[in-house]
XYZ file of C-alpha atoms in Angstrom:
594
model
C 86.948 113.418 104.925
C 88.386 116.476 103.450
C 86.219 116.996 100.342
C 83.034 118.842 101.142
C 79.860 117.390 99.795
C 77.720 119.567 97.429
C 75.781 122.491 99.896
C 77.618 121.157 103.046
C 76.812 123.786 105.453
C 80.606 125.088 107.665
C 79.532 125.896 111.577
C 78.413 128.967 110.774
C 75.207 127.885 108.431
C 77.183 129.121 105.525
C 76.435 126.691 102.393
C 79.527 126.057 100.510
C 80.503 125.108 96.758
C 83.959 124.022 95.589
C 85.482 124.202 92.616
C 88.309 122.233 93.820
C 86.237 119.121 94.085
C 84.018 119.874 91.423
C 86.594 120.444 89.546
C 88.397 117.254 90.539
C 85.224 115.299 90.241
C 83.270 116.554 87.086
C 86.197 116.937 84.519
C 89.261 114.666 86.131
C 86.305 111.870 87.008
C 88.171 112.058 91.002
C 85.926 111.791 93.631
C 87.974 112.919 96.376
C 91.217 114.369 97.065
C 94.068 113.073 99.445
C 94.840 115.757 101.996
C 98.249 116.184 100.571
C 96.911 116.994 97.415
C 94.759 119.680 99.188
C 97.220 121.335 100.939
C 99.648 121.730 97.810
C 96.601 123.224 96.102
C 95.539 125.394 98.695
C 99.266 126.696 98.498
C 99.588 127.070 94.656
C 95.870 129.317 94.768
C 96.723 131.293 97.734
C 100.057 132.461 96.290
C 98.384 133.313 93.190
C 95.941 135.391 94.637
C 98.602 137.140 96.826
C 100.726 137.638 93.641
C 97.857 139.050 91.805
C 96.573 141.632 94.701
C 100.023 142.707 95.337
C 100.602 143.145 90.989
C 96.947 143.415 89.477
C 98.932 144.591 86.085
C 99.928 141.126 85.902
C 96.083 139.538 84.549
C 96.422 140.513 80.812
C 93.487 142.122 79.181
C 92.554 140.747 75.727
C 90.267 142.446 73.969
C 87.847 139.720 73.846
C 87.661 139.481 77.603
C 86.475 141.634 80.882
C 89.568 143.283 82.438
C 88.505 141.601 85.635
C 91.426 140.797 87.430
C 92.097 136.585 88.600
C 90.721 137.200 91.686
C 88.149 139.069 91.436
C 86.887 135.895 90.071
C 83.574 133.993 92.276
C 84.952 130.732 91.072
C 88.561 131.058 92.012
C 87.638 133.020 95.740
C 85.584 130.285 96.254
C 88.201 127.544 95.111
C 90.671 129.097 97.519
C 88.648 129.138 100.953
C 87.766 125.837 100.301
C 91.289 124.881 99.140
C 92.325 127.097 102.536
C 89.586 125.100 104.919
C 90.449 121.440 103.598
C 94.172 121.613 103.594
C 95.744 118.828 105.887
C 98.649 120.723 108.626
C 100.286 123.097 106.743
C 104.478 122.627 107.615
C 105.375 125.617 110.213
C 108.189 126.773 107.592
C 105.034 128.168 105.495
C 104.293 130.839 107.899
C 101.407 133.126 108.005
C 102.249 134.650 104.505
C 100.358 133.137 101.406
C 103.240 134.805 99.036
C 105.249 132.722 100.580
C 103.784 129.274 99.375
C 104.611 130.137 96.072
C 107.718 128.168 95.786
C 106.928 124.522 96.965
C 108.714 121.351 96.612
C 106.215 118.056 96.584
C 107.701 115.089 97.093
C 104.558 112.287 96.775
C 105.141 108.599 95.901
C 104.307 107.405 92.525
C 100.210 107.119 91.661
C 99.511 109.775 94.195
C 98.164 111.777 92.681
C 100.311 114.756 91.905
C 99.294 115.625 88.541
C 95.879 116.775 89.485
C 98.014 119.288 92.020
C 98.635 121.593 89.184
C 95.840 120.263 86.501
C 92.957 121.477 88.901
C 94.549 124.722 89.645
C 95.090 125.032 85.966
C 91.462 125.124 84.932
C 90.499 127.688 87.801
C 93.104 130.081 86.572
C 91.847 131.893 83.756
C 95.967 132.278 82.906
C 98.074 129.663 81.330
C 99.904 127.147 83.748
C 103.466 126.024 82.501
C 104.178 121.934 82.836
C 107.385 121.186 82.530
C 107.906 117.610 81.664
C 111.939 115.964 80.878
C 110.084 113.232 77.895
C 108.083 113.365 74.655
C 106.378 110.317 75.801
C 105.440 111.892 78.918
C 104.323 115.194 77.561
C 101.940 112.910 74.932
C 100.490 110.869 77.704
C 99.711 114.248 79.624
C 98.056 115.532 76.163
C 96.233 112.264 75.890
C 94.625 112.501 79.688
C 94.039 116.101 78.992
C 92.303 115.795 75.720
C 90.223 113.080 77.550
C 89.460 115.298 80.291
C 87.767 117.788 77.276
C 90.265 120.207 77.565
C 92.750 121.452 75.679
C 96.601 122.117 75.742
C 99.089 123.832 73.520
C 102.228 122.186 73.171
C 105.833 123.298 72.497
C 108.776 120.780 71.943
C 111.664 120.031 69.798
C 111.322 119.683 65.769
C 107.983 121.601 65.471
C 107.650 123.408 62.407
C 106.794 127.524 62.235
C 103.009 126.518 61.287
C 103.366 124.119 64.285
C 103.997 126.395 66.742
C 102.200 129.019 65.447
C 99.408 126.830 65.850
C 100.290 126.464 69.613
C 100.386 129.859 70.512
C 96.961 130.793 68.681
C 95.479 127.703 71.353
C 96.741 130.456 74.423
C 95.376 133.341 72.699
C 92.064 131.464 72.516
C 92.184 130.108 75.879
C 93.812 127.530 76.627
C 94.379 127.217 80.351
C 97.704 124.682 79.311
C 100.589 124.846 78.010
C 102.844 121.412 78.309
C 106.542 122.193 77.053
C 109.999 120.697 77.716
C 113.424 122.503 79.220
C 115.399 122.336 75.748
C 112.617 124.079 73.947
C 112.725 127.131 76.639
C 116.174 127.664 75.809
C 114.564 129.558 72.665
C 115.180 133.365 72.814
C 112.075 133.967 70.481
C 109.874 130.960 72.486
C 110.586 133.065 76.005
C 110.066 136.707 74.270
C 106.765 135.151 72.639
C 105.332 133.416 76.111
C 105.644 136.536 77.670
C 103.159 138.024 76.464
C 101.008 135.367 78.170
C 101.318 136.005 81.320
C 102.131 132.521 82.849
C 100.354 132.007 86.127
C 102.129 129.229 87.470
C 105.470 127.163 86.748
C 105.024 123.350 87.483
C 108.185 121.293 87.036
C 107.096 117.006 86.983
C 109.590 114.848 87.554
C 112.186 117.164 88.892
C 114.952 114.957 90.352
C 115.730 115.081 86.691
C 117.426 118.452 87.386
C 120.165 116.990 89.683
C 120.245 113.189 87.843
C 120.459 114.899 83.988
C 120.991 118.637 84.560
C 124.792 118.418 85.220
C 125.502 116.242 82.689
C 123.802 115.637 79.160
C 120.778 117.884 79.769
C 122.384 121.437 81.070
C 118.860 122.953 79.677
C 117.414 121.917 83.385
C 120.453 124.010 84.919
C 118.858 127.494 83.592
C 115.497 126.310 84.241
C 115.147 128.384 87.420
C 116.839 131.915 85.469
C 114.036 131.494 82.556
C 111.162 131.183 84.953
C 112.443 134.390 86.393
C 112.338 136.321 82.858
C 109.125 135.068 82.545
C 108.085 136.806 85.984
C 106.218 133.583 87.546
C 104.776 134.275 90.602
C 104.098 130.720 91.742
C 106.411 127.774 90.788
C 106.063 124.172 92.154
C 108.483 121.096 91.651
C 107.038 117.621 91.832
C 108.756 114.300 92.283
C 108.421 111.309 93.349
C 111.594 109.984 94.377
C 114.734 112.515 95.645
C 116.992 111.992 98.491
C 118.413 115.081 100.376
C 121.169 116.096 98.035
C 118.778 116.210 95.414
C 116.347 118.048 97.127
C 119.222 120.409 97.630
C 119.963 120.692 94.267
C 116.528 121.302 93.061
C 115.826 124.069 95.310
C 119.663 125.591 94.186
C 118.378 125.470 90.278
C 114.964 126.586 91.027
C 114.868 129.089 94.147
C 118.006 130.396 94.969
C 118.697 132.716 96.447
C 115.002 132.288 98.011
C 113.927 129.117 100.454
C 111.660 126.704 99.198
C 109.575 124.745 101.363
C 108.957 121.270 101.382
C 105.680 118.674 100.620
C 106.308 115.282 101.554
C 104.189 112.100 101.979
C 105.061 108.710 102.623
C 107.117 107.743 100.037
C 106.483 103.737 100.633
C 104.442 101.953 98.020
C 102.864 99.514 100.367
C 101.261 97.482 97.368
C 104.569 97.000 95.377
C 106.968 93.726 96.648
C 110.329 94.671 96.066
C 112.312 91.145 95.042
C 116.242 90.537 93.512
C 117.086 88.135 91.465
C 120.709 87.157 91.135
C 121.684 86.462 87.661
C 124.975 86.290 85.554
C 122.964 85.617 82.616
C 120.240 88.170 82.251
C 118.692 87.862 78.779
C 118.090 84.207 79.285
C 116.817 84.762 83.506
C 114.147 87.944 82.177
C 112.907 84.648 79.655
C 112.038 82.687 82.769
C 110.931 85.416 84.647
C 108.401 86.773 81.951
C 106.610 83.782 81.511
C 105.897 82.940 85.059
C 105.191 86.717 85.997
C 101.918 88.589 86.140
C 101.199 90.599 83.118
C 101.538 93.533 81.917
C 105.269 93.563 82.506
C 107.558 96.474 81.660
C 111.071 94.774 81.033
C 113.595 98.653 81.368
C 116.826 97.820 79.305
C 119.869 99.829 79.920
C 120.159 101.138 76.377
C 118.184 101.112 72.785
C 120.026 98.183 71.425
C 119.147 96.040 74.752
C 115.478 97.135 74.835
C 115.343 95.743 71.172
C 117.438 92.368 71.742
C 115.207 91.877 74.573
C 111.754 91.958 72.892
C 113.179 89.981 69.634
C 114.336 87.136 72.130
C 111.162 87.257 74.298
C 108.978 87.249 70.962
C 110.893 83.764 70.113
C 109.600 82.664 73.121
C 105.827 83.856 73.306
C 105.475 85.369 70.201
C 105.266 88.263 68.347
C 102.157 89.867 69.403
C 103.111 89.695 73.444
C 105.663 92.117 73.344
C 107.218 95.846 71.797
C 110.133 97.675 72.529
C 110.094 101.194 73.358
C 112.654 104.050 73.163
C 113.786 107.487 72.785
C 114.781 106.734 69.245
C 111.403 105.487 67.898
C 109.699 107.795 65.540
C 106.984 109.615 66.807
C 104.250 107.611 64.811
C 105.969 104.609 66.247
C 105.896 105.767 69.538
C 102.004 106.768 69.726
C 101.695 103.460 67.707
C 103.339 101.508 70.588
C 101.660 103.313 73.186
C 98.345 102.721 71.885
C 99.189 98.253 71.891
C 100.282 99.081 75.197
C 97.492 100.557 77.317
C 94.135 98.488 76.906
C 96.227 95.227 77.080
C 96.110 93.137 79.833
C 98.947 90.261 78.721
C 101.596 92.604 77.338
C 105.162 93.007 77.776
C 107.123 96.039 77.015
C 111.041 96.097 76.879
C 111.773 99.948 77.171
C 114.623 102.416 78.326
C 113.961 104.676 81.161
C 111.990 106.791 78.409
C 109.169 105.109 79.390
C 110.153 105.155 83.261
C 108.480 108.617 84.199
C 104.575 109.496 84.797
C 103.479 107.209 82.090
C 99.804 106.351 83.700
C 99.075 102.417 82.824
C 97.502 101.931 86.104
C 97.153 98.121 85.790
C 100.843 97.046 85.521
C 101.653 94.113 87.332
C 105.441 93.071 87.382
C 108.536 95.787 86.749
C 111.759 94.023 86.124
C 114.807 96.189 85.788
C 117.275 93.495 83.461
C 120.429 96.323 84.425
C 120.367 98.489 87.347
C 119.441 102.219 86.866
C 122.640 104.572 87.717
C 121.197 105.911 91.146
C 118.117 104.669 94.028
C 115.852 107.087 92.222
C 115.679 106.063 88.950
C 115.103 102.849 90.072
C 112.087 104.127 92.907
C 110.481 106.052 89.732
C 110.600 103.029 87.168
C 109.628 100.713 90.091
C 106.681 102.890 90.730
C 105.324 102.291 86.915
C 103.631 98.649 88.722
C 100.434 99.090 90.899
C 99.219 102.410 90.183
C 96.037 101.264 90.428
C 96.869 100.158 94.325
C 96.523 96.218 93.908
C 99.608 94.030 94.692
C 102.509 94.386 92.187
C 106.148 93.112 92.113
C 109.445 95.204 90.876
C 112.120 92.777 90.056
C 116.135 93.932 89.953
C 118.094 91.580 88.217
C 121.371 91.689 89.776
C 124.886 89.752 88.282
C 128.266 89.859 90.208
C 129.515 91.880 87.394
C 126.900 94.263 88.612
C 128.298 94.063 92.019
C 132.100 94.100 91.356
C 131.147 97.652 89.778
C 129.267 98.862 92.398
C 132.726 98.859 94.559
C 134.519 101.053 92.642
C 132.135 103.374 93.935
C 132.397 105.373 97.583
C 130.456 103.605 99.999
C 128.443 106.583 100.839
C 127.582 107.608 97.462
C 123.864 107.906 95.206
C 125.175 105.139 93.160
C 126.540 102.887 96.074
C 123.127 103.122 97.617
C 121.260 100.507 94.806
C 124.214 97.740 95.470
C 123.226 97.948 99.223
C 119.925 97.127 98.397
C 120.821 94.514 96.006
C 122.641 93.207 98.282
C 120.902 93.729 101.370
C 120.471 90.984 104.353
C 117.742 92.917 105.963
C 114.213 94.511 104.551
C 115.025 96.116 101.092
C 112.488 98.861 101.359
C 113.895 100.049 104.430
C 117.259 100.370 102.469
C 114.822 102.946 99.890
C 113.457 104.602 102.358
C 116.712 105.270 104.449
C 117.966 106.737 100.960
C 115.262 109.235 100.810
C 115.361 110.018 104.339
C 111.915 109.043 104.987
C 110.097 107.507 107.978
C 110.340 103.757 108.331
C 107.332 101.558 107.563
C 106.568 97.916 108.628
C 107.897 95.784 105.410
C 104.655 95.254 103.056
C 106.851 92.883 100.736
C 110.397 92.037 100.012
C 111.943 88.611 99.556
C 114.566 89.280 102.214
C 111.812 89.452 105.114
C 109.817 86.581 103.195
C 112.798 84.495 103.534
C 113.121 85.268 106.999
C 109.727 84.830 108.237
C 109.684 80.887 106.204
C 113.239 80.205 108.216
C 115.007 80.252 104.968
C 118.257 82.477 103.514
C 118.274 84.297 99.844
C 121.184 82.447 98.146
C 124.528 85.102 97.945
C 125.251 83.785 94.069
C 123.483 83.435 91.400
C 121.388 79.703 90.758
C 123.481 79.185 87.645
C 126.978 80.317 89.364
C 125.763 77.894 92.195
C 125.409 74.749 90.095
C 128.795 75.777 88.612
C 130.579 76.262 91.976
C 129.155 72.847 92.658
C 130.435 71.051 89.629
C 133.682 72.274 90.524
C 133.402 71.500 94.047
C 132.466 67.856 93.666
C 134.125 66.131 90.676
C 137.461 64.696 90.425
C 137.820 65.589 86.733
C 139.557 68.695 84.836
C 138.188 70.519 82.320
C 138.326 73.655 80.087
C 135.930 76.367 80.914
C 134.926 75.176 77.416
C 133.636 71.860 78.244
C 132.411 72.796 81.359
C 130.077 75.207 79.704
C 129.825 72.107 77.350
C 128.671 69.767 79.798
C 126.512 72.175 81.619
C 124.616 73.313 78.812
C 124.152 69.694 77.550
C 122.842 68.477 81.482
C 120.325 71.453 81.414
C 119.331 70.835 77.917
C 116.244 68.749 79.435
C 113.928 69.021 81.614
C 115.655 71.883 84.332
C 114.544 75.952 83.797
C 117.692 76.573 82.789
C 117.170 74.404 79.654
C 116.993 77.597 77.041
C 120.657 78.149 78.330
C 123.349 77.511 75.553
C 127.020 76.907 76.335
C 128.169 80.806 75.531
C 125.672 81.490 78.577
C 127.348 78.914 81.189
C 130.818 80.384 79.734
C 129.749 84.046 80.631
C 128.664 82.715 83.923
C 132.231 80.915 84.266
C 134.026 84.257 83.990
C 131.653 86.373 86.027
C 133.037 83.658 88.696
C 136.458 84.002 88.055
C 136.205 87.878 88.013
C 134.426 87.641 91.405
C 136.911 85.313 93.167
C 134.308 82.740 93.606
C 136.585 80.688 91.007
C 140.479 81.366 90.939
C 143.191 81.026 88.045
C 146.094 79.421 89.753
C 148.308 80.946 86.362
C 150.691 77.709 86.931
C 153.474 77.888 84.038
C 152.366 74.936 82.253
C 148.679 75.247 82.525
C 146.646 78.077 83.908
C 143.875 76.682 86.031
C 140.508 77.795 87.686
C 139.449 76.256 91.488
C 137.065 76.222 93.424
C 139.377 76.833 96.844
C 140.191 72.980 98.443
C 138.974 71.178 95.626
C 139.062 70.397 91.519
C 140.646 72.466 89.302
C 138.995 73.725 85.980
C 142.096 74.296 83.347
C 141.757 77.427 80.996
C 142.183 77.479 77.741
C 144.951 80.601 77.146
C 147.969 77.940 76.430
C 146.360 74.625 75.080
C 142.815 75.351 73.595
C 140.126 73.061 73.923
C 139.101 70.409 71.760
C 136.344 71.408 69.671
C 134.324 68.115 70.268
C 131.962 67.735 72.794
C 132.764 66.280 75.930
C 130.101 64.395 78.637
C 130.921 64.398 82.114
C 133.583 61.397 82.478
C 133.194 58.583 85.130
C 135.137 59.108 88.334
C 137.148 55.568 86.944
C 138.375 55.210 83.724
C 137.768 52.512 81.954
C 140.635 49.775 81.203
C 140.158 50.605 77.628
C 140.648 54.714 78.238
C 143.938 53.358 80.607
C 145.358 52.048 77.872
C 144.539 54.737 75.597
C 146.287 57.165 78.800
C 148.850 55.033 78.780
C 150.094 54.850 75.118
C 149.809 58.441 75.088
C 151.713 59.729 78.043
C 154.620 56.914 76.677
C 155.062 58.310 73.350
C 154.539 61.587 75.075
C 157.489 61.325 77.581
C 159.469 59.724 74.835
C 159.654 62.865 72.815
C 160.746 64.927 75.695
C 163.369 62.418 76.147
C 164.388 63.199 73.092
C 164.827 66.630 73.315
C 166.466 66.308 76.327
C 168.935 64.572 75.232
C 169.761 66.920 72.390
C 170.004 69.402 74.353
C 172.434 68.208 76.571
C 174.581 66.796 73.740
C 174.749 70.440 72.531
C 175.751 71.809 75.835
C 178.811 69.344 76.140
C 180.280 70.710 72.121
């Protein structure tokens, strides 16, 4: 156990107290701490304290308060022995030098814990700490589990007005141990002239893989991140995340440190409670309908953009209703967004269709099922949303729904490559959290759930296509008739229309699926002269529609026979068919002889 009990007595008789667990316990409502989380503490409090002895002038005198320096203070020498005697193995690259802890790197899994790394340390310092956090949402949940902790936080973010932010900065002068602010808002001459005069104590940047994932390309405010923490003279500065493989742990410590080291905090990044499942689909929308009724609730449903996060809940609403399920995104209003938030938290049945705006540090510890309906760009994005289910540690499920559209794009891509990494495990024919944990270089585990390994251990195989572009293949494969992509869609949507799951399915959805197979080679267009055709290799041929379109009545799947009547019919047809070509023919040939 690494938290010491009230007036536990160390070998020597001495009684101790600690803040760090008091702390943790009386205003977080956290009854122990992992020994990660003790270590990174111990760090963050040592380095302030070395920071401070080495530059007293740093602690800021207000005229209201003692010119006692930070740590002179009972509570905080006391905070960092015990901080000092709980800590798990400190890594070797530390050294002996406290100063040298300043500049950390924590890489924890998801519901770890890592907030109350630099919330605890916050309230001991009697100097601001600086959050960093890449979303509004985020930055109003934090505010939210602050305010319910009884303290209080200033705030600085885009679109405040003067009185706004005015109102922020008189929250510091008064005391407030917080201040929660986002990159763009830093990039303020006037902001970084004003929060000098504060004195920040220490820099802590949440979700930082969004520095290497966003910094280099529509968010450059991360790039300069490490530059303005340097003008604002912050002795200690820590970077959390949850999910970054090796070249992004390169490229945070490049924005943040450099030219100095950094040294690395790692746990296990496995999430042994969350069952990591595919589910190969050419037609998402209608597959996330199935999917949401049968799956445990709450659900987050992430969308690739706005428009799809909206579609999504309208055709899920049509389904279950309108009360089951919201949409959230980056372009909601901000009364929208704490009006979404607050339907969201105390439910236990709701569904939320979001973009990766809700994907980071958002604390609803109860979710049950994550279902990705597109695949995030890189292996952590989709680690962090995937993390949202199970905080609370009981079993969860993330589902990736996964087309061969999805997969023919994945190969334009070098095989060794961040993005080329989420197709492997989309694709994989061994344990799927393996393939996550190989990406972020971290130890192997035992499988705790995937369906690959479930499959294996009930002496089945995960099918290679899609259900729907199976039952196509196989009406290819197996009947003697040609049609149009048309009326196969037709006849497929008409077949399902009963009592099969894929009953909501409409014929536009079996004609997507059609050319997903075609653009995959799974189905081929012969392009004949006369007729272009798609096959299924060896067998039937499935004409397409680019020369002769197809009749705009619907069609049933024909008997293998005709009938004698349909003969005839054939018959009379393909005479008065060959009769006109005759024709022509022999025009033509008269014509030739003039």
């Amino acid at each position: 156990m690494n938290d010491f009990e009230p007036n536990e007595p160390d070998n020597c008789g001495a009684v101790y107290t600690d803040p760090v667990r008091d702390a943790a316990r009386n205003i977080f409502g956290i009854s122990s701490l992992y020994p990660w989380q003790r270590l990174v503490i111990a760090n963050i409090m040592e380095s302030a304290e070395a920071a401070l002895t080495a530059k007293p002038d740093i602690a800021v005198k207000n005229s209201e308060e003692p010119s006692t320096a930070c740590c002179a203070s009972a509570d905080y020498d006391r905070a960092t022995e015990c901080a000092q005697s709980a800590e798990c193995s400190r890594s070797a690259e530390c050294g002996r030098d406290p100063g040298n802890r300043g500049k950390q790197i924590v890489l924890l899994p998801t519901g770890a814990g890592k907030s109350l790394c630099f919330m605890i340390p916050a309230v001991l310092f009697p100097r601001p700490t600086l959050i960093i956090y890449p979303l509004l949402a985020l930055m109003s949940d934090q505010l939210r589990r602050i305010r319910q902790a009884g303290l209080d936080a200033a705030v600085l973010r885009g679109q405040q007005s003067a009185a706004e932010r005015e109102s922020n900065y008189k929250k510091l002068e008064q005391g407030a141990k917080i201040l929660i602010a986002n990159p763009e808002v830093l990039q303020s001459p006037a902001v970084i002239e004003r929060l000098k005069k504060y004195r920040i104590m220490h820099a802590a940047i949440d979700e930082a893989h969004c520095i290497a994932e966003w910094g280099d390309s529509f968010r450059p405010a991360y790039t300069t991140l490490g530059s303005i923490l340097r003008q604002l003279n912050v002795p200690v500065v820590t970077a959390f995340t949850a999910t970054a493989s090796p070249p992004v742990l390169e490229r945070i410590r490049d924005v943040l440190f450099a030219p100095e080291t950094a040294y690395l905090i790692r746990s296990s990044s496995d999430r042994q409670n969350i069952a990591y499942r595919v589910h190969r689909s050419d037609a998402k929308r209608k597959t996330v309908l199935q999917l949401v009724t049968e799956a445990e609730r709450p659900a987050l449903v992430f969308c690739g953009t706005r428009v799809l996060a909206q579609k999504t809940a309208y055709l899920i609403r049509e389904l279950l209703g309108r009360d089951a399920v919201r949409f959230y995104h980056a372009g909601l209003s901000k009364e929208e967004k704490k009006d979404t938030e607050t339907w969201f938290y105390p439910r236990t049945d709701a569904i939320l269709c979001c973009t990766c705006a809700f994907g980071m540090g958002i604390d609803k510890p109860d979710i049950r099922t994550v279902i990705h309906l597109e695949a995030p760009p890189t292996v952590e994005s989709y680690i962090q949303e995937a993390g949202r289910a199970g905080r609370d540690g009981r079993q969860s499920q993330a589902i990736l729904l996964w087309s061969t559209d999805d997969s023919l794009k994945a190969k334009k891509y070098s095989p060794y490559s961040r993005e080329r990494i989420l197709a492997d495990f989309a694709e994989a024919k061994s344990c799927r959290r393996q393939v996550l944990l190989d990406a972020l270089a971290a130890e192997r585990t035992a499988c705790s759930g995937c369906d690959v390994c479930e499959a294996a251990e009930a002496g089945t195989v995960l099918p290679e296509i899609s259900a729907e572009g199976s039952l196509v293949r196989t009406l290819v494969a197996r009947n003697k008739n040609r049609w149009t992509v048309s009326e196969a869609a037709e006849i497929l949507a008409d077949k399902m229309n009963t009592c099969s799951p894929l009953r909501i399915w409409d014929k536009d959805d079996f004609r997507y699926v059609i050319e997903q197979l075609v653009a995959a080679g799974i189905l081929t267009d012969t392009g004949t002269f006369q007729r272009n055709r798609l096959s299924f290799p060896g067998k039937t041929e499935i004409r397409t529609s680019r020369r002769f379109p197809p009749r705009k009545r619907n069609r049933l799947l024909r008997p293998k026979t005709d009938s004698p009547r349909q003969k005839r019919r054939i018959s009379s047809f393909l005479n008065a068919f060959f009769a006109v070509f005759y024709g022509i023919g022999q025009c033509i040939r008269q014509n030739s002889n003039k």
